[in-house]
Short mmCIF file of C-alpha atoms in Angstrom, two decimals:
data_model
loop_
_atom_site.label_atom_id
_atom_site.label_comp_id
_atom_site.label_asym_id
_atom_site.label_seq_id
_atom_site.Cartn_x
_atom_site.Cartn_y
_atom_site.Cartn_z
CA MET D 144 104.31 -130.60 76.46
CA THR D 145 105.04 -126.92 77.57
CA THR D 146 107.59 -125.82 79.31
CA ARG D 147 107.34 -122.56 81.22
CA PRO D 148 109.89 -118.68 80.55
CA PRO D 149 112.10 -118.21 82.34
CA SER D 150 111.17 -116.20 85.65
CA ARG D 151 112.14 -112.32 85.25
CA GLY D 152 112.19 -111.98 88.15
CA GLY D 153 113.84 -110.01 91.15
CA ALA D 154 117.08 -111.05 93.33
CA GLY D 155 118.65 -113.30 91.57
CA ARG D 156 118.20 -115.35 88.19
CA LYS D 157 117.89 -118.72 88.51
CA GLY D 158 119.84 -120.82 86.34
CA ALA D 159 120.03 -124.89 84.70
CA GLY D 160 118.32 -127.00 87.11
CA GLY D 161 115.87 -124.54 89.28
CA LYS D 162 118.33 -122.95 91.28
CA ASP D 163 119.19 -119.13 91.10
CA ALA D 164 122.67 -118.00 91.15
CA SER D 165 123.53 -118.23 94.80
CA GLY D 166 122.97 -122.24 93.58
CA ARG D 167 120.60 -123.15 96.12
CA GLY D 168 116.74 -123.90 94.63
CA ALA D 169 114.12 -121.41 94.33
CA GLY D 170 110.97 -124.14 94.68
CA PRO D 171 107.10 -124.00 95.57
CA GLY D 172 107.42 -122.86 99.32
CA ARG D 173 110.18 -120.97 99.14
CA ALA D 174 110.40 -116.96 98.47
CA ALA D 175 113.17 -115.19 97.05
CA LYS D 176 115.05 -112.78 99.46
CA PRO D 177 113.78 -109.51 98.71
CA PHE D 178 116.51 -107.66 97.66
CA ARG D 179 118.18 -105.85 101.17
CA PRO D 180 120.07 -102.09 100.65
CA GLY D 181 121.90 -101.92 103.17
CA LYS D 182 124.17 -105.13 102.75
CA PRO D 183 125.58 -105.19 99.57
CA GLY D 184 124.36 -107.73 96.72
CA ARG D 185 126.43 -109.15 94.08
CA SER D 186 125.29 -107.15 90.92
CA GLU D 187 126.58 -104.32 93.55
CA ALA D 188 130.89 -105.99 93.77
CA PHE D 189 130.41 -106.25 90.03
CA ARG D 190 129.25 -102.25 89.38
CA ARG D 191 132.46 -100.39 87.89
CA PRO D 192 131.51 -96.24 88.53
CA ASP D 193 133.86 -95.80 84.82
CA ARG D 194 131.25 -97.44 83.39
CA GLU D 195 128.97 -95.35 84.90
CA ARG D 196 126.25 -93.57 82.26
CA THR D 197 126.73 -95.70 79.53
CA GLY D 198 124.41 -98.29 79.30
CA PRO D 199 121.32 -98.09 76.77
CA ARG D 200 118.84 -96.02 79.25
CA THR D 201 119.52 -92.29 79.43
CA SER D 202 117.11 -89.70 80.85
CA ALA D 203 114.93 -86.63 79.35
CA LEU D 204 118.15 -84.30 80.44
CA ASP D 205 121.00 -87.58 78.46
CA ALA D 206 118.60 -86.69 75.77
CA ALA D 207 118.18 -82.60 76.01
CA GLN D 208 121.83 -82.13 76.53
CA ARG D 209 123.24 -84.71 73.26
CA ALA D 210 120.37 -82.84 70.60
CA ALA D 211 122.03 -79.21 71.81
CA GLN D 212 125.89 -80.72 70.56
CA VAL D 213 123.99 -81.93 67.46
CA ARG D 214 122.85 -78.43 67.02
CA GLY D 215 125.99 -76.42 68.16
CA ASP D 216 124.41 -74.97 70.71
CA GLU D 217 126.70 -73.19 73.76
CA SER D 218 123.82 -74.81 76.27
CA ALA D 219 125.49 -78.12 75.85
CA LYS D 220 128.69 -77.07 77.56
CA ARG D 221 127.13 -75.46 80.44
CA ALA D 222 127.17 -78.07 83.81
CA PRO D 223 123.99 -79.98 83.63
CA TRP D 224 121.37 -79.46 86.86
CA ARG D 225 120.23 -81.69 89.37
CA PRO D 226 116.90 -82.22 89.82
CA GLY D 227 117.23 -80.47 92.98
CA ASP D 228 119.03 -77.30 91.62
CA ALA D 229 117.05 -74.54 89.65
CA PRO D 230 118.12 -74.49 85.28
CA ASP D 231 119.46 -71.48 84.56
CA PRO D 232 118.04 -69.39 82.60
CA GLY D 233 120.16 -68.28 79.75
CA PRO D 234 120.28 -64.26 78.62
CA GLU D 235 116.14 -64.11 76.67
CA ALA D 236 115.19 -63.97 81.01
CA GLU D 237 116.23 -60.51 81.45
CA ALA D 238 114.45 -59.48 79.95
CA ARG D 239 110.86 -61.18 80.57
CA PRO D 240 109.10 -59.19 83.49
CA VAL D 241 109.03 -61.67 87.05
CA ARG D 242 106.32 -62.48 87.81
CA ALA D 243 105.34 -61.91 91.70
CA PRO D 244 104.05 -65.33 93.55
CA ARG D 245 100.56 -65.86 93.95
CA THR D 246 99.18 -65.15 96.92
CA ARG D 247 95.14 -66.78 98.23
CA ALA D 248 93.68 -64.61 99.63
CA PRO D 249 91.84 -64.54 103.32
CA ARG D 250 87.71 -65.43 102.58
CA ALA D 251 86.73 -62.22 104.18
CA GLU D 252 88.91 -60.28 101.77
CA ALA D 253 88.10 -62.19 98.57
CA ALA D 254 84.99 -61.52 99.10
CA GLU D 255 84.70 -58.11 99.10
CA ILE D 256 87.63 -58.15 96.29
CA ALA D 257 85.19 -59.92 94.52
CA ASP D 258 82.37 -56.77 95.48
CA ALA D 259 84.69 -54.06 93.98
CA PRO D 260 83.30 -52.33 90.16
CA ARG D 261 86.46 -53.69 88.45
CA PRO D 262 88.84 -50.71 87.58
CA ARG D 263 89.32 -49.49 83.01
CA ARG D 264 92.38 -49.67 82.94
CA ALA D 265 94.66 -46.24 82.57
CA ALA D 266 95.91 -46.46 79.10
CA ALA D 267 92.15 -47.31 77.83
CA THR D 268 91.01 -44.42 80.11
CA ALA D 269 93.20 -42.28 78.41
CA GLN D 270 92.94 -42.85 75.49
CA GLU D 271 88.88 -43.37 74.55
CA PRO D 272 87.18 -40.09 75.41
CA ALA D 273 84.25 -40.22 76.65
CA PRO D 274 81.14 -41.31 74.75
CA GLU D 275 78.72 -38.22 73.06
CA GLY D 276 74.90 -39.44 72.70
CA PRO D 277 72.94 -41.70 72.73
CA THR D 278 75.06 -45.35 73.67
CA ARG D 279 74.75 -48.52 71.57
CA ARG D 280 72.45 -49.85 73.35
CA GLU D 281 70.29 -47.58 72.35
CA GLN D 282 70.56 -46.61 69.73
CA ARG D 283 69.75 -50.43 68.93
CA ALA D 284 66.61 -50.12 70.53
CA ALA D 285 65.97 -47.21 69.05
CA ALA D 286 66.66 -49.10 65.26
CA SER D 287 64.40 -52.02 66.00
CA ALA D 288 61.09 -49.49 66.90
CA THR D 289 61.76 -48.61 63.66
CA LEU D 290 61.88 -51.27 61.85
CA ALA D 291 59.38 -52.73 64.10
CA SER D 292 56.17 -49.72 63.57
CA GLY D 293 57.68 -48.36 59.25
CA VAL D 294 58.21 -45.00 61.98
CA GLN D 295 60.79 -42.22 60.91
CA THR D 296 62.14 -39.28 62.31
CA LEU D 297 64.01 -36.86 60.53
CA VAL D 298 65.69 -33.35 61.50
CA VAL D 299 65.12 -30.45 59.42
CA GLU D 300 68.69 -29.70 57.28
CA GLU D 301 69.92 -26.13 57.77
CA ASP D 302 69.42 -25.80 53.61
CA GLU D 303 66.25 -26.73 54.48
CA ALA D 304 65.47 -23.95 56.71
CA GLU D 305 61.81 -22.45 55.27
CA MET D 306 60.59 -25.17 53.45
CA ARG D 307 56.65 -26.49 52.98
CA ILE D 308 56.19 -29.71 54.91
CA ASP D 309 55.05 -31.14 51.63
CA ARG D 310 57.94 -29.60 50.00
CA PHE D 311 60.80 -31.08 52.10
CA LEU D 312 58.45 -34.98 51.54
CA THR D 313 59.22 -35.08 48.37
CA THR D 314 62.62 -33.87 48.81
CA ARG D 315 63.40 -36.10 51.02
CA PHE D 316 60.63 -39.56 49.34
CA PRO D 317 61.34 -38.98 45.14
CA GLN D 318 59.13 -42.08 44.48
CA LEU D 319 56.60 -40.81 47.16
CA PRO D 320 53.87 -39.19 45.05
CA PHE D 321 52.08 -36.10 45.81
CA THR D 322 49.02 -36.70 46.30
CA ARG D 323 50.37 -39.38 48.72
CA VAL D 324 52.58 -36.79 50.61
CA GLN D 325 48.81 -34.34 50.74
CA SER D 326 46.87 -36.85 52.23
CA ILE D 327 49.54 -38.11 55.07
CA VAL D 328 49.40 -34.69 55.74
CA ARG D 329 46.26 -33.62 55.97
CA LYS D 330 45.26 -36.66 57.80
CA GLY D 331 48.03 -35.42 60.51
CA GLU D 332 49.65 -38.76 60.40
CA LEU D 333 53.13 -36.00 59.87
CA ARG D 334 54.45 -34.32 62.86
CA VAL D 335 56.02 -31.79 63.43
CA ASP D 336 57.61 -31.78 66.26
CA GLY D 337 54.72 -33.80 68.10
CA LYS D 338 52.05 -31.47 66.78
CA ARG D 339 50.17 -32.01 63.88
CA ALA D 340 51.16 -29.74 60.91
CA LYS D 341 49.80 -28.63 57.48
CA PRO D 342 50.99 -28.49 53.34
CA ASN D 343 52.21 -25.01 53.65
CA ASP D 344 53.52 -24.73 56.87
CA ARG D 345 57.89 -23.81 57.54
CA LEU D 346 60.28 -26.09 59.32
CA ALA D 347 63.00 -24.18 60.85
CA PRO D 348 66.26 -25.96 61.47
CA GLY D 349 67.14 -28.53 64.27
CA MET D 350 62.96 -29.46 64.19
CA SER D 351 61.84 -33.03 63.75
CA VAL D 352 59.38 -34.90 61.74
CA ARG D 353 57.57 -37.37 62.16
CA VAL D 354 56.68 -40.00 59.36
CA PRO D 355 54.38 -43.07 59.27
CA PRO D 356 55.69 -45.74 57.76
CA LEU D 357 55.15 -44.99 54.10
CA LYS D 358 55.20 -48.31 51.13
CA LEU D 359 58.16 -46.08 48.61
CA ASP D 360 57.94 -48.13 44.67
CA PRO D 361 61.14 -49.87 44.68
CA VAL D 362 63.76 -48.49 42.38
CA ALA D 363 64.57 -49.85 39.91
CA ASP D 364 68.15 -49.72 39.31
CA ARG D 365 68.59 -48.73 35.24
CA PRO D 366 71.93 -48.49 34.05
CA ARG D 367 71.23 -44.54 32.86
CA SER D 368 72.38 -44.38 29.44
CA LEU D 369 75.23 -42.36 27.95
CA ALA D 370 73.60 -41.16 24.69
CA ARG D 371 70.52 -40.39 26.80
CA ASP D 372 72.38 -38.19 29.56
CA ALA D 373 73.98 -36.35 26.61
CA ASN D 374 70.57 -36.03 24.50
CA ASP D 375 68.59 -33.97 28.03
CA ALA D 376 71.51 -32.27 29.39
CA ASP D 377 72.23 -30.55 25.06
CA PHE D 378 68.25 -30.08 25.42
CA ILE D 379 68.22 -28.52 28.61
CA ARG D 380 71.35 -26.31 27.41
CA SER D 381 69.42 -24.74 24.87
CA LEU D 382 66.15 -23.85 27.44
CA ILE D 383 69.44 -21.80 29.71
CA LEU D 384 68.45 -17.74 29.82
CA TYR D 385 70.28 -16.78 32.48
CA GLU D 386 73.46 -18.79 34.81
CA ASP D 387 76.13 -18.59 36.67
CA ALA D 388 77.25 -20.80 39.73
CA GLU D 389 74.23 -20.36 42.03
CA MET D 390 71.24 -20.21 39.80
CA MET D 391 69.87 -20.75 35.91
CA ILE D 392 66.58 -19.33 34.16
CA LEU D 393 65.94 -21.78 31.98
CA ASN D 394 62.76 -20.71 28.61
CA LYS D 395 60.09 -23.87 29.60
CA PRO D 396 58.09 -24.85 26.69
CA PHE D 397 54.89 -25.48 25.80
CA GLY D 398 53.58 -29.14 27.12
CA LEU D 399 56.84 -29.93 29.54
CA ALA D 400 55.80 -30.87 32.50
CA VAL D 401 58.38 -29.24 35.33
CA GLN D 402 57.51 -32.03 37.78
CA GLY D 403 57.02 -36.09 37.04
CA GLY D 404 53.32 -36.47 37.94
CA SER D 405 50.81 -40.14 37.16
CA GLY D 406 51.42 -40.55 33.34
CA THR D 407 54.54 -38.00 33.52
CA VAL D 408 57.50 -39.48 32.63
CA ARG D 409 59.54 -36.85 30.48
CA HIS D 410 59.28 -33.55 33.64
CA VAL D 411 62.34 -30.72 34.01
CA ASP D 412 63.30 -32.65 36.89
CA GLY D 413 64.13 -35.86 35.22
CA LEU D 414 66.00 -33.22 33.09
CA LEU D 415 68.07 -32.24 35.61
CA GLU D 416 69.61 -35.61 36.43
CA ALA D 417 71.37 -35.12 33.63
CA LEU D 418 73.18 -31.91 34.62
CA THR D 419 74.25 -33.87 37.99
CA GLY D 420 78.38 -32.86 38.80
CA LYS D 421 80.60 -34.42 40.51
CA ASP D 422 80.06 -33.54 43.65
CA GLY D 423 76.88 -35.18 42.97
CA GLN D 424 75.04 -32.51 43.23
CA LYS D 425 71.91 -31.57 40.75
CA PRO D 426 70.24 -28.35 40.19
CA ARG D 427 66.80 -27.67 42.03
CA LEU D 428 63.67 -26.87 41.23
CA VAL D 429 62.68 -23.62 42.53
CA HIS D 430 58.79 -23.14 42.14
CA ARG D 431 56.62 -23.87 38.86
CA LEU D 432 54.68 -23.75 35.86
CA ASP D 433 51.37 -25.07 35.03
CA LYS D 434 52.27 -28.06 32.18
CA ASP D 435 51.06 -25.34 29.14
CA THR D 436 52.49 -22.18 30.30
CA ALA D 437 55.64 -21.64 29.08
CA GLY D 438 58.26 -19.10 30.09
CA CYS D 439 61.05 -18.03 32.79
CA LEU D 440 62.01 -21.36 35.73
CA ILE D 441 64.28 -20.71 37.76
CA VAL D 442 66.75 -23.46 38.85
CA ALA D 443 68.34 -23.51 41.99
CA LYS D 444 72.83 -25.63 40.88
CA THR D 445 72.80 -25.80 45.28
CA ARG D 446 70.87 -26.69 48.10
CA LEU D 447 71.30 -22.40 49.77
CA ALA D 448 70.48 -21.50 46.88
CA ALA D 449 67.76 -22.45 47.14
CA ALA D 450 66.81 -22.32 50.62
CA THR D 451 67.40 -18.61 49.41
CA LEU D 452 65.43 -17.96 46.22
CA ALA D 453 62.31 -20.13 47.99
CA LYS D 454 62.55 -18.23 50.36
CA SER D 455 62.08 -14.48 47.99
CA PHE D 456 59.06 -15.89 46.30
CA ARG D 457 58.22 -16.12 50.46
CA SER D 458 58.57 -12.70 50.72
CA ARG D 459 57.62 -11.08 47.38
CA SER D 460 60.58 -9.90 46.68
CA ALA D 461 60.66 -11.69 43.02
CA ARG D 462 58.15 -9.81 40.47
CA LYS D 463 56.59 -12.45 38.18
CA VAL D 464 55.23 -10.46 35.33
CA TYR D 465 53.20 -12.86 32.23
CA TRP D 466 51.33 -12.43 28.90
CA ALA D 467 48.43 -13.60 27.75
CA LEU D 468 45.43 -14.08 25.40
CA THR D 469 42.03 -13.74 26.66
CA ALA D 470 38.76 -13.31 24.93
CA GLY D 471 36.49 -10.10 24.96
CA VAL D 472 38.38 -7.51 26.40
CA PRO D 473 37.69 -5.78 30.47
CA ARG D 474 35.53 -2.97 30.87
CA VAL D 475 37.56 -1.38 33.26
CA HIS D 476 41.29 -1.18 31.15
CA GLN D 477 43.60 -1.56 34.36
CA GLY D 478 42.33 -3.22 38.09
CA ARG D 479 42.83 -5.38 40.94
CA ILE D 480 41.44 -9.05 40.84
CA SER D 481 41.54 -9.74 45.12
CA THR D 482 39.54 -13.64 45.56
CA TYR D 483 40.57 -16.57 47.99
CA LEU D 484 40.91 -19.64 46.03
CA ALA D 485 40.00 -23.37 47.11
CA LYS D 486 40.70 -27.15 45.94
CA GLU D 487 37.93 -27.84 43.97
CA GLU D 488 38.89 -31.87 44.64
CA PRO D 489 41.11 -31.52 47.47
CA THR D 490 42.56 -34.65 47.67
CA ASP D 491 44.23 -33.77 43.41
CA ALA D 492 46.87 -31.82 42.90
CA ASP D 493 45.71 -30.51 40.04
CA ALA D 494 42.87 -29.73 40.32
CA ARG D 495 40.16 -26.80 39.22
CA MET D 496 40.18 -24.24 41.66
CA ARG D 497 37.58 -22.33 42.52
CA VAL D 498 36.54 -18.95 43.56
CA ALA D 499 36.03 -19.35 47.89
CA SER D 500 35.20 -17.40 50.62
CA HIS D 501 36.74 -16.32 53.36
CA GLY D 502 36.70 -18.94 56.48
CA ASP D 503 36.72 -21.76 53.42
CA GLU D 504 38.23 -25.02 54.07
CA GLY D 505 40.90 -25.01 52.15
CA ALA D 506 41.15 -21.33 51.11
CA ALA D 507 43.84 -18.83 50.42
CA HIS D 508 43.64 -15.39 49.57
CA ALA D 509 44.36 -14.63 45.84
CA LEU D 510 45.86 -11.11 44.70
CA THR D 511 46.49 -10.14 40.45
CA TYR D 512 46.67 -6.57 39.02
CA TYR D 513 46.50 -6.69 35.62
CA ALA D 514 46.65 -4.47 32.57
CA MET D 515 45.78 -5.03 29.03
CA VAL D 516 48.53 -4.56 26.79
CA ASP D 517 46.70 -3.85 23.79
CA ASN D 518 43.17 -5.76 21.81
CA ALA D 519 42.15 -7.40 18.55
CA ALA D 520 38.70 -5.88 16.83
CA GLN D 521 37.51 -5.92 21.17
CA LYS D 522 37.14 -9.86 20.61
CA LEU D 523 40.96 -10.14 22.41
CA SER D 524 42.94 -8.52 24.47
CA TRP D 525 46.81 -8.91 25.44
CA LEU D 526 46.86 -8.57 28.84
CA SER D 527 50.00 -8.40 31.36
CA LEU D 528 49.75 -10.37 34.93
CA LYS D 529 51.33 -9.62 37.62
CA PRO D 530 50.94 -11.69 40.84
CA VAL D 531 51.05 -11.40 43.58
CA THR D 532 50.19 -14.31 45.75
CA GLY D 533 51.21 -17.60 44.07
CA ARG D 534 48.47 -20.10 44.06
CA THR D 535 47.60 -22.98 42.16
CA HIS D 536 46.17 -21.59 38.95
CA GLN D 537 45.80 -18.35 39.97
CA LEU D 538 45.99 -16.44 36.82
CA ARG D 539 43.83 -18.69 34.97
CA ALA D 540 41.44 -18.79 37.05
CA HIS D 541 41.18 -15.87 37.70
CA ALA D 542 40.72 -14.53 34.59
CA ALA D 543 38.30 -16.67 34.14
CA HIS D 544 36.76 -14.88 37.42
CA ILE D 545 36.54 -11.51 35.28
CA GLY D 546 34.94 -13.27 32.29
CA HIS D 547 37.86 -13.49 29.94
CA PRO D 548 40.04 -16.46 30.28
CA ILE D 549 43.49 -17.20 28.99
CA VAL D 550 42.82 -18.54 25.17
CA GLY D 551 43.39 -23.15 25.12
CA ASP D 552 42.45 -23.17 28.32
CA PRO D 553 41.23 -26.66 28.49
CA LYS D 554 39.98 -26.40 32.23
CA TYR D 555 38.62 -22.17 32.96
CA PHE D 556 37.43 -21.62 29.24
CA SER D 557 34.14 -21.92 29.52
CA ILE D 558 32.34 -18.78 27.70
CA GLU D 559 29.53 -21.10 25.16
CA ASN D 560 28.96 -19.82 21.50
CA TRP D 561 32.30 -19.18 21.16
CA GLU D 562 34.72 -19.89 17.80
CA LEU D 563 38.90 -19.99 17.59
CA PRO D 564 39.18 -17.38 15.57
CA GLY D 565 41.00 -18.78 12.68
CA GLY D 566 45.11 -18.86 12.49
CA ILE D 567 45.18 -19.33 16.20
CA GLN D 568 46.07 -22.79 17.65
CA ASN D 569 43.79 -24.51 21.07
CA ARG D 570 46.97 -24.48 23.24
CA LEU D 571 47.28 -22.11 26.65
CA HIS D 572 48.33 -18.36 25.42
CA LEU D 573 49.90 -18.28 29.04
CA LEU D 574 53.92 -16.37 28.74
CA ALA D 575 55.86 -16.24 32.30
CA ARG D 576 57.65 -13.58 30.48
CA ARG D 577 59.41 -11.59 32.64
CA ILE D 578 61.11 -11.63 35.95
CA VAL D 579 63.15 -9.96 38.40
CA ILE D 580 64.32 -11.51 41.71
CA PRO D 581 67.36 -10.57 44.13
CA HIS D 582 70.59 -12.81 43.29
CA PRO D 583 71.26 -15.96 45.81
CA ARG D 584 74.95 -14.06 46.71
CA THR D 585 75.54 -10.76 45.78
CA GLY D 586 71.37 -9.65 46.19
CA LYS D 587 71.30 -8.08 43.43
CA PRO D 588 68.55 -7.66 40.95
CA VAL D 589 68.34 -10.36 38.09
CA ASP D 590 66.53 -9.38 34.98
CA VAL D 591 65.39 -11.79 33.00
CA THR D 592 62.82 -12.34 30.09
CA ALA D 593 62.27 -14.93 28.01
CA PRO D 594 60.34 -14.75 24.61
CA LEU D 595 56.85 -15.74 22.87
CA PRO D 596 56.70 -19.68 22.14
CA PRO D 597 56.19 -20.28 18.39
CA HIS D 598 52.19 -20.40 19.22
CA MET D 599 52.02 -17.55 20.99
CA ALA D 600 54.60 -15.75 18.20
CA GLN D 601 51.92 -16.74 15.15
CA SER D 602 49.40 -14.99 17.43
CA TRP D 603 50.77 -12.46 18.10
CA ASN D 604 51.36 -11.48 15.24
CA LEU D 605 48.23 -12.77 12.90
CA LEU D 606 47.16 -10.14 15.21
CA GLY D 607 49.23 -7.49 14.69
CA PHE D 608 50.74 -7.33 18.54
CA ASP D 609 54.24 -5.47 18.83
CA ALA D 610 55.34 -7.85 21.02
CA SER D 611 58.51 -4.90 21.42
CA ARG D 612 55.38 -2.29 23.10
CA TYR D 613 55.54 -0.83 26.80
CA ASP D 614 54.02 -2.38 28.75
CA PRO D 615 51.49 -0.94 31.45
CA ILE D 616 51.71 -3.82 34.53
CA VAL D 617 54.70 -1.78 35.05
CA GLU D 618 53.09 0.81 36.69
CA ALA D 619 51.42 -1.66 38.68
CA PRO D 620 51.38 -1.85 42.81
CA GLU D 621 54.03 -4.49 44.43
CA ALA D 622 51.72 -4.93 47.07
#
């Protein structure tokens, strides 16, 4: 037997026997009468106004008010609002700006507003000045082009003025071999302000140097040894003949290279890193000496001093005196050697120099004054040399050119059947004896003299030469 659940329908609830509250049955053919609002029903007759709004059903407003009462909020004491009324904004509403109601513009006006450019905020315009230089888009395009091609454009700084192009590249790219620098310039891959240049051309501030893609060997970040730096610094300081805040003059020993090269690990330029100051500035070389040439070597402590000292060399304001021990005795005790010199192998930075003719490729004029100070049994001569120009191997090539090569020279000494006198070491007997150069800051002359290296001092003692003897080269012409 199945039972049907009692009906939960509308006008009245059925009692037992299938009759509604009025006593009439609601059979299958009779529908319940709908509720008429104008005619009160039985439920309205029993309504009690004193018990309104106390049933289990509550509105959202009732729940909010009761929660406020629990919290102790004063909003519970305010009169409740009805759906047609506006709520009380409270004290916080005074601080909030009142937005104007949105109004839709006509279609024609809306189109004009959409097409018009949007004005920038006045505050941003007043605070942000107009950008100078290339925009970000142009910078990204330039960086992409550089990344794709590998071409770099360098701008010459003020302290790089009057610097040779090859020296400029060597300074900017220390890990680039010097032979590669010469090759780049010789092949025309490097452009200065859009034009080809020569290795000895000088640069001016503001010039743009276009550098082709370079394959640089990655420099390994090896931790420097504090003990090694201390030893290198002590060694360099032991060579100082003159020092001030802008420059120092070293007594470079025989056999120590000035700069690194193929197979050269220890050199002056590398040792100078141990003297790097707190500001990160490393002393810089101003000129070069051959590996086997001893004597005065100028080092600048700042880039500005380096540029000023290099300009003194180019303008021939610096005076240099060299001492050499040569084979034989020149017939003319004082003279002038003027030739053109060119490299036998242009691609080799340390190639042998040859006497060339005017107009030959790579030929440069070289001028040297010489004077014989003393001689030993008409076999050896003590020559004092004053170079006016500064070409590679100039003194060694000129001494060989007049038939009196320097003793111990492995490249230019070519006298047949010549025997080295006993007690004289087979080392290059060439010394950068004296240098006089204007100070980079005051302009006053700085005069420094270097002593004889050990092997030359031994030869001078053996031959009976007096190093304090008057040097007649001081009377030689200056140009």
